[in-house]
Amino acid sequence: MSQRRRSAAPKVVAEFARFLRTETVGGLVLLAATAVALILANTPASGVYTTIRDTEIGPHFLHLNLTVGAWAKDGLLALFFFVVGLELKRELVIGELSRFKAALLPALAAIGGMVIPAVVALSVAWGDPRAGDVWPIPVATDIAFALGVLALTGAGMPSSARIFLLSLAVVDDLGAILIIAVLFTASFDLVAFGIALALLALYWYLQHKRVTAYWIYIPLAVAIWVAVHSSGVHATVAGVAMGLLTRVRRDKFEKESPCLRLEHRLQPWSAGFAVPVFALFAAGVPVNGEALGKLYTDRMALAVIIGLIAGKFIGIVGASLVAVWTKVAVLPPGLGWRDISAVAMLGGVGFTVSLLIAELSLGKADAELAKAAVLVASAAASLFAAALLARRSRVHQAE
């Protein structure tokens, strides 16, 4: 009996991991964490919630005495960005982004979906002293939430819709990563950065030499993260860099490549723990009458809301229209312009990365308001997209 129980345990764990890998479940877990954060921040428990979030943990050595909220932002999100880096590397080498013509439309749509929201946000906030800080917030699209909404409400959509959205979101995340790396490096330590580059080179060399021992990679990954954090570059960049340096093509003796193996093992931890815990400490903003009133009167908050909802939609659809009309790219098989419009609305689901950029770019009070704007805009974009996707699903099912 005990042997049966032992053999059953890994199967249960593997099945739970597979369950967490589905987009629907990842989106629901993230939504649940956000709901808990909002409840805690807007009830008598808010004092306890704030105390826990602002409690410092860690050694002062290398400035690692961070608050719990900062550990979630700088530490746990590094795992999320590592998985994003793995997905990006796989797509670039053997996935949809490896074929130029197939990759061109979602790539151009993603660029339009980054540039136009930034322009819209800057235009709305023009004249406000925070205008220069708010424009990066509506640039990002949340992969987990967007794919979750598509899986829940767009079951009848062609499979090319998911591929288009995933490719768009991956390129979008790359742009957000570059923004974080360039704009939010306050101080720069050349020695620490040099150490980080040397350790990343070692990581690449070990991948090249087919070394697979986890006991080497775990301490190496921690050391890379510490070096990047100490250099002044945002620590999440460490995760992306390692993801992009991971080997994608499998050898003949391998069942799966290191990239795919790490994706399968770490994606449940990213979707089921890292991102929800970040949301738990980032999404806890006051949502009272005064705060809601400011969302529609404060130009910074309006810039975020209009940038995410209108800017993302106009940017993605507009760039797609220009690309197809000029014959630079073609529509994905099975998709029409109404389908592209429905998927484009999902681009307004900013959430994870938008919350992160809001924390990095603004002071505490303004960041709370901007995060509330991100939550409202992401919820509205989700509802609009769900309605459009449900309608398009019925049309495709009737064909």
Coordinates of C-alpha atoms in Angstrom, one line a residue:
M1 CA 0.0 0.0 0.0
S2 CA 2.8 2.4 0.9
Q3 CA 4.6 1.7 -2.3
R4 CA 1.4 2.4 -4.3
R5 CA 1.0 5.7 -2.4
R6 CA 4.6 6.7 -3.2
S7 CA 4.2 5.8 -6.9
A8 CA 0.9 7.8 -7.0
A9 CA 2.3 10.9 -5.5
P10 CA 4.5 12.0 -8.5
K11 CA 1.5 11.4 -10.8
V12 CA -0.6 13.7 -8.6
V13 CA 2.1 16.4 -8.7
A14 CA 2.5 16.0 -12.4
E15 CA -1.2 16.3 -13.0
F16 CA -1.5 19.4 -10.8
A17 CA 1.4 21.0 -12.7
R18 CA -0.3 20.2 -16.0
F19 CA -3.5 21.7 -14.6
L20 CA -1.6 24.9 -13.7
R21 CA -0.1 25.1 -17.2
T22 CA -3.5 25.8 -18.8
E23 CA -4.1 29.4 -19.6
T24 CA -7.6 29.3 -18.1
V25 CA -6.4 28.2 -14.7
G26 CA -3.4 30.6 -14.7
G27 CA -5.7 33.5 -15.4
L28 CA -8.2 32.4 -12.7
V29 CA -5.4 32.0 -10.0
L30 CA -4.1 35.5 -10.9
L31 CA -7.7 36.9 -10.7
A32 CA -8.2 35.3 -7.3
A33 CA -4.9 36.7 -6.0
T34 CA -6.0 40.2 -7.2
A35 CA -9.4 39.9 -5.5
V36 CA -7.8 38.9 -2.2
A37 CA -5.4 41.8 -2.4
L38 CA -8.2 44.3 -3.0
I39 CA -10.3 42.8 -0.2
L40 CA -7.3 43.0 2.3
A41 CA -6.5 46.6 1.2
N42 CA -10.1 47.8 1.6
T43 CA -11.1 46.1 4.9
P44 CA -10.0 46.4 8.6
A45 CA -7.2 43.9 7.6
S46 CA -5.5 46.6 5.6
G47 CA -3.1 47.5 8.5
V48 CA -1.9 43.9 8.7
Y49 CA -1.6 43.6 4.9
T50 CA 0.5 46.8 4.7
T51 CA 2.7 45.8 7.6
I52 CA 3.5 42.4 6.0
R53 CA 4.1 44.0 2.5
D54 CA 6.5 46.6 4.0
T55 CA 8.4 44.2 6.3
E56 CA 12.1 44.0 5.4
I57 CA 13.7 40.6 5.0
G58 CA 17.2 39.7 3.9
P59 CA 20.8 40.6 4.6
H60 CA 22.1 44.2 4.2
F61 CA 25.0 42.7 2.2
L62 CA 24.6 43.7 -1.4
H63 CA 21.5 45.7 -0.5
L64 CA 19.3 42.6 -0.2
N65 CA 17.4 43.8 2.8
L66 CA 14.2 44.2 0.7
T67 CA 10.6 44.4 1.8
V68 CA 8.3 41.5 1.2
G69 CA 6.6 43.4 -1.7
A70 CA 10.0 44.2 -3.2
W71 CA 11.1 40.5 -3.0
A72 CA 7.8 39.6 -4.9
K73 CA 8.6 42.3 -7.5
D74 CA 12.3 41.8 -7.9
G75 CA 12.7 38.1 -7.0
L76 CA 9.5 36.2 -7.9
L77 CA 8.9 38.1 -11.1
A78 CA 12.5 37.1 -12.2
L79 CA 11.1 33.6 -12.4
F80 CA 8.1 34.9 -14.5
F81 CA 10.5 36.7 -16.9
F82 CA 12.7 33.6 -17.1
V83 CA 9.7 31.7 -18.4
V84 CA 8.9 34.6 -20.7
G85 CA 12.5 34.5 -22.0
L86 CA 12.2 30.7 -22.6
E87 CA 9.0 31.2 -24.5
L88 CA 10.5 34.0 -26.6
K89 CA 13.7 32.0 -27.4
R90 CA 11.6 28.9 -28.4
E91 CA 9.3 31.1 -30.6
L92 CA 12.3 32.8 -32.2
V93 CA 14.2 29.5 -33.0
I94 CA 11.6 26.9 -33.8
G95 CA 8.2 28.6 -33.2
E96 CA 5.9 31.0 -35.1
L97 CA 8.5 33.9 -34.8
S98 CA 11.1 31.7 -36.6
R99 CA 9.3 32.1 -40.0
F100 CA 9.6 35.7 -41.2
K101 CA 6.2 36.0 -42.9
A102 CA 4.3 34.3 -40.1
A103 CA 6.1 36.5 -37.5
L104 CA 5.8 39.8 -39.3
L105 CA 2.1 40.6 -38.7
P106 CA 2.0 39.9 -34.9
A107 CA 5.4 41.6 -34.5
L108 CA 4.2 44.8 -36.3
A109 CA 0.9 44.6 -34.4
A110 CA 2.9 44.4 -31.1
I111 CA 5.0 47.4 -32.1
G112 CA 1.9 49.4 -33.0
G113 CA 0.4 48.2 -29.7
M114 CA 3.3 49.7 -27.8
V115 CA 3.9 52.9 -29.6
I116 CA 0.3 54.2 -29.9
P117 CA -0.7 53.6 -26.2
A118 CA 2.5 55.5 -25.2
V119 CA 1.6 58.4 -27.5
V120 CA -2.0 58.4 -26.3
A121 CA -1.0 58.3 -22.7
L122 CA 1.5 61.1 -23.2
S123 CA -1.1 63.2 -25.1
V124 CA -3.7 62.8 -22.4
A125 CA -1.3 63.6 -19.6
W126 CA 0.5 66.4 -21.5
G127 CA 1.1 69.4 -19.2
D128 CA 0.9 67.2 -16.1
P129 CA 4.4 67.0 -14.4
R130 CA 3.9 63.1 -14.3
A131 CA 3.4 62.8 -18.1
G132 CA 7.0 61.8 -18.6
D133 CA 6.6 59.0 -16.1
V134 CA 3.2 57.6 -17.0
W135 CA 3.6 56.8 -20.7
P136 CA 5.4 53.4 -20.3
I137 CA 2.6 52.0 -18.1
P138 CA 0.0 51.1 -20.9
V139 CA 2.7 49.6 -23.2
A140 CA 2.5 46.1 -21.8
T141 CA 0.1 43.2 -22.4
D142 CA -0.4 40.4 -19.7
I143 CA 0.2 37.0 -21.4
A144 CA -1.5 35.0 -18.6
F145 CA -4.7 37.1 -18.3
A146 CA -5.1 37.6 -22.1
L147 CA -4.7 34.0 -23.0
G148 CA -7.0 33.1 -20.1
V149 CA -9.8 35.3 -21.4
L150 CA -9.3 33.9 -24.9
A151 CA -9.5 30.3 -23.6
L152 CA -12.6 31.0 -21.5
T153 CA -14.6 33.0 -24.1
G154 CA -13.1 32.2 -27.5
A155 CA -13.3 28.4 -27.6
G156 CA -14.8 28.5 -31.1
M157 CA -12.1 30.8 -32.5
P158 CA -9.6 29.3 -35.0
S159 CA -6.3 28.1 -33.5
S160 CA -4.5 30.9 -35.4
A161 CA -6.1 33.4 -33.0
R162 CA -4.2 32.0 -30.1
I163 CA -1.0 31.8 -32.1
F164 CA -1.4 35.5 -33.2
L165 CA -2.1 36.6 -29.6
L166 CA 0.8 34.6 -28.1
S167 CA 3.3 35.9 -30.7
L168 CA 2.0 39.5 -30.2
A169 CA 2.2 39.2 -26.4
V170 CA 5.8 37.7 -26.6
V171 CA 7.1 40.6 -28.7
D172 CA 5.1 43.0 -26.5
D173 CA 6.9 41.6 -23.4
L174 CA 10.2 42.0 -25.1
G175 CA 9.5 45.7 -25.6
A176 CA 8.4 46.0 -22.0
I177 CA 11.6 44.3 -20.8
L178 CA 13.7 46.7 -22.9
I179 CA 11.8 49.7 -21.3
I180 CA 12.4 48.3 -17.8
A181 CA 16.1 47.8 -18.5
V182 CA 16.7 51.2 -20.1
L183 CA 14.5 53.5 -18.1
F184 CA 14.6 52.0 -14.6
T185 CA 18.3 51.7 -14.1
A186 CA 18.8 54.4 -11.5
S187 CA 22.4 53.8 -10.6
F188 CA 24.9 51.6 -12.4
D189 CA 27.7 49.5 -10.9
L190 CA 30.1 48.5 -13.7
V191 CA 31.8 45.8 -11.5
A192 CA 28.6 44.1 -10.6
F193 CA 27.4 44.3 -14.2
G194 CA 30.7 42.8 -15.4
I195 CA 30.3 39.9 -12.9
A196 CA 26.7 39.4 -14.2
L197 CA 27.9 39.2 -17.8
A198 CA 30.7 36.7 -16.8
L199 CA 28.2 34.5 -15.0
L200 CA 25.8 34.7 -17.9
A201 CA 28.6 33.6 -20.2
L202 CA 29.2 30.7 -17.9
Y203 CA 25.5 29.8 -18.1
W204 CA 25.7 29.8 -21.9
Y205 CA 28.9 27.7 -21.9
L206 CA 27.3 25.1 -19.6
Q207 CA 24.3 25.0 -22.0
H208 CA 26.6 24.6 -25.0
K209 CA 28.5 21.8 -23.3
R210 CA 25.2 20.0 -22.5
V211 CA 25.6 20.2 -18.7
T212 CA 22.3 19.4 -17.1
A213 CA 23.1 19.1 -13.4
Y214 CA 20.5 21.2 -11.5
W215 CA 22.9 21.6 -8.5
I216 CA 25.1 23.7 -10.7
Y217 CA 22.4 25.8 -12.3
I218 CA 20.4 26.7 -9.2
P219 CA 23.3 28.5 -7.3
L220 CA 24.5 30.0 -10.7
A221 CA 21.0 31.4 -11.3
V222 CA 20.9 32.9 -7.8
A223 CA 24.4 34.4 -8.3
I224 CA 23.3 36.0 -11.7
W225 CA 20.2 37.5 -10.1
V226 CA 22.3 39.0 -7.2
A227 CA 24.8 40.4 -9.6
V228 CA 22.2 42.0 -11.9
H229 CA 20.3 43.4 -8.8
S230 CA 23.6 44.8 -7.4
S231 CA 24.5 46.4 -10.8
G232 CA 21.4 48.7 -10.7
V233 CA 19.7 47.0 -13.7
H234 CA 16.3 45.7 -12.7
A235 CA 16.6 42.2 -11.4
T236 CA 13.9 40.7 -13.6
V237 CA 16.3 41.3 -16.6
A238 CA 18.4 38.4 -15.2
G239 CA 15.5 36.0 -15.8
V240 CA 15.0 37.1 -19.4
A241 CA 18.8 36.9 -20.1
M242 CA 19.0 33.4 -18.8
G243 CA 15.9 32.4 -20.8
L244 CA 17.4 33.7 -24.0
L245 CA 20.6 31.8 -23.4
T246 CA 19.0 28.5 -22.8
R247 CA 19.4 25.8 -25.5
V248 CA 16.2 25.2 -27.6
R249 CA 17.0 22.5 -30.1
R250 CA 17.2 19.0 -28.5
D251 CA 19.9 16.4 -29.2
K252 CA 19.1 13.0 -30.6
F253 CA 19.5 11.4 -27.1
E254 CA 17.2 13.9 -25.4
K255 CA 13.4 13.5 -25.1
E256 CA 13.0 17.3 -25.0
S257 CA 15.3 20.3 -25.1
P258 CA 16.4 22.1 -21.9
C259 CA 14.2 25.1 -23.0
L260 CA 11.1 23.0 -23.3
R261 CA 11.9 21.0 -20.1
L262 CA 12.4 24.1 -18.1
E263 CA 9.2 25.6 -19.4
H264 CA 7.2 22.6 -18.4
R265 CA 8.7 22.5 -14.9
L266 CA 8.8 26.2 -14.1
Q267 CA 5.6 27.5 -15.8
P268 CA 3.3 26.0 -13.1
W269 CA 5.5 27.8 -10.4
S270 CA 5.4 31.0 -12.4
A271 CA 1.6 30.9 -13.0
G272 CA 0.6 29.3 -9.8
F273 CA 2.9 31.0 -7.3
A274 CA 5.3 33.8 -8.6
V275 CA 2.8 35.9 -10.5
P276 CA -0.1 35.5 -8.0
V277 CA 2.1 36.4 -5.0
F278 CA 3.3 39.5 -6.9
A279 CA -0.3 40.4 -7.6
L280 CA -1.2 39.9 -4.0
F281 CA 1.2 42.6 -2.9
A282 CA 1.0 44.9 -6.0
A283 CA -2.8 45.0 -6.5
G284 CA -3.7 45.9 -3.0
V285 CA -4.8 49.5 -3.6
P286 CA -7.6 51.5 -1.9
V287 CA -10.8 51.4 -3.9
N288 CA -13.1 53.9 -2.1
G289 CA -15.3 56.7 -3.4
E290 CA -12.5 59.2 -3.4
A291 CA -10.1 56.9 -5.2
L292 CA -12.7 56.0 -7.9
G293 CA -13.5 59.6 -8.4
K294 CA -9.8 60.4 -9.0
L295 CA -9.7 57.7 -11.7
Y296 CA -11.9 59.9 -13.9
T297 CA -10.6 63.3 -13.0
D298 CA -6.8 62.7 -12.6
R299 CA -5.1 63.1 -15.9
M300 CA -2.4 60.6 -15.1
A301 CA -5.0 57.9 -14.3
L302 CA -7.0 58.8 -17.4
A303 CA -3.8 58.5 -19.4
V304 CA -3.4 54.9 -18.2
I305 CA -7.0 53.9 -18.8
I306 CA -7.3 55.5 -22.3
G307 CA -3.9 54.2 -23.2
L308 CA -4.7 50.6 -22.3
I309 CA -8.2 50.4 -23.7
A310 CA -8.2 52.7 -26.7
G311 CA -4.4 53.0 -27.4
K312 CA -3.8 49.3 -27.4
F313 CA -6.8 48.6 -29.7
I314 CA -6.0 51.3 -32.2
G315 CA -2.3 50.5 -32.2
I316 CA -2.8 46.7 -32.8
V317 CA -5.6 47.0 -35.4
G318 CA -4.0 50.0 -37.1
A319 CA -0.6 48.4 -37.5
S320 CA -2.2 45.2 -38.7
L321 CA -4.3 47.1 -41.3
V322 CA -1.3 49.0 -42.6
A323 CA 0.8 45.8 -42.8
V324 CA -1.8 43.9 -44.7
W325 CA -2.9 46.8 -47.0
T326 CA 0.7 47.4 -48.0
K327 CA 1.1 43.7 -48.6
V328 CA 4.0 43.5 -46.1
A329 CA 2.1 40.8 -44.2
V330 CA -1.0 38.6 -44.6
L331 CA -3.8 37.8 -42.2
P332 CA -3.4 34.5 -40.3
P333 CA -5.4 31.6 -41.8
G334 CA -9.1 31.6 -40.8
L335 CA -9.1 35.0 -39.2
G336 CA -10.9 38.1 -40.5
W337 CA -10.7 41.7 -39.4
R338 CA -13.4 41.3 -36.8
D339 CA -11.4 38.4 -35.3
I340 CA -8.3 40.6 -35.3
S341 CA -10.3 43.4 -33.6
A342 CA -11.6 41.0 -30.9
V343 CA -8.0 39.7 -30.2
A344 CA -6.7 43.3 -30.3
M345 CA -9.0 44.3 -27.4
L346 CA -7.2 41.7 -25.3
G347 CA -4.0 43.8 -25.7
G348 CA -5.6 46.3 -23.2
V349 CA -5.2 43.7 -20.4
G350 CA -2.0 45.2 -19.0
F351 CA -1.9 43.9 -15.5
T352 CA 1.3 42.2 -14.3
V353 CA 3.9 44.2 -16.3
S354 CA 1.9 47.4 -16.2
L355 CA 1.6 47.1 -12.4
L356 CA 5.4 46.6 -12.2
I357 CA 6.1 49.6 -14.4
A358 CA 3.7 51.7 -12.3
E359 CA 5.6 50.8 -9.2
L360 CA 9.0 51.6 -10.8
S361 CA 8.1 54.9 -12.5
L362 CA 6.0 56.7 -9.9
G363 CA 6.1 57.7 -6.3
K364 CA 4.0 55.7 -3.8
A365 CA 0.8 57.8 -3.9
D366 CA 0.8 58.2 -7.6
A367 CA 1.7 54.5 -8.1
E368 CA -1.4 53.5 -6.1
L369 CA -3.6 55.6 -8.3
A370 CA -1.9 54.3 -11.5
K371 CA -2.3 50.7 -10.3
A372 CA -6.0 51.2 -9.7
A373 CA -6.3 52.6 -13.2
V374 CA -4.5 49.6 -14.6
L375 CA -6.9 47.2 -12.7
V376 CA -10.0 49.2 -14.0
A377 CA -8.7 49.3 -17.6
S378 CA -7.6 45.6 -17.6
A379 CA -11.1 44.6 -16.3
A380 CA -12.9 46.7 -18.9
A381 CA -10.7 45.4 -21.7
S382 CA -11.3 41.9 -20.6
L383 CA -15.1 42.4 -20.6
F384 CA -15.1 44.1 -24.0
A385 CA -12.8 41.4 -25.4
A386 CA -14.9 38.6 -23.9
A387 CA -18.1 39.9 -25.5
L388 CA -16.4 40.3 -28.9
L389 CA -14.7 36.8 -28.7
A390 CA -18.0 35.1 -27.7
R391 CA -19.7 36.6 -30.7
R392 CA -17.0 35.7 -33.1
S393 CA -16.8 32.1 -31.6
R394 CA -20.5 31.6 -32.4
V395 CA -20.0 32.9 -35.9
H396 CA -17.1 30.4 -36.5
Q397 CA -19.0 27.5 -34.9
A398 CA -22.0 28.2 -37.2
E399 CA -19.8 28.1 -40.4

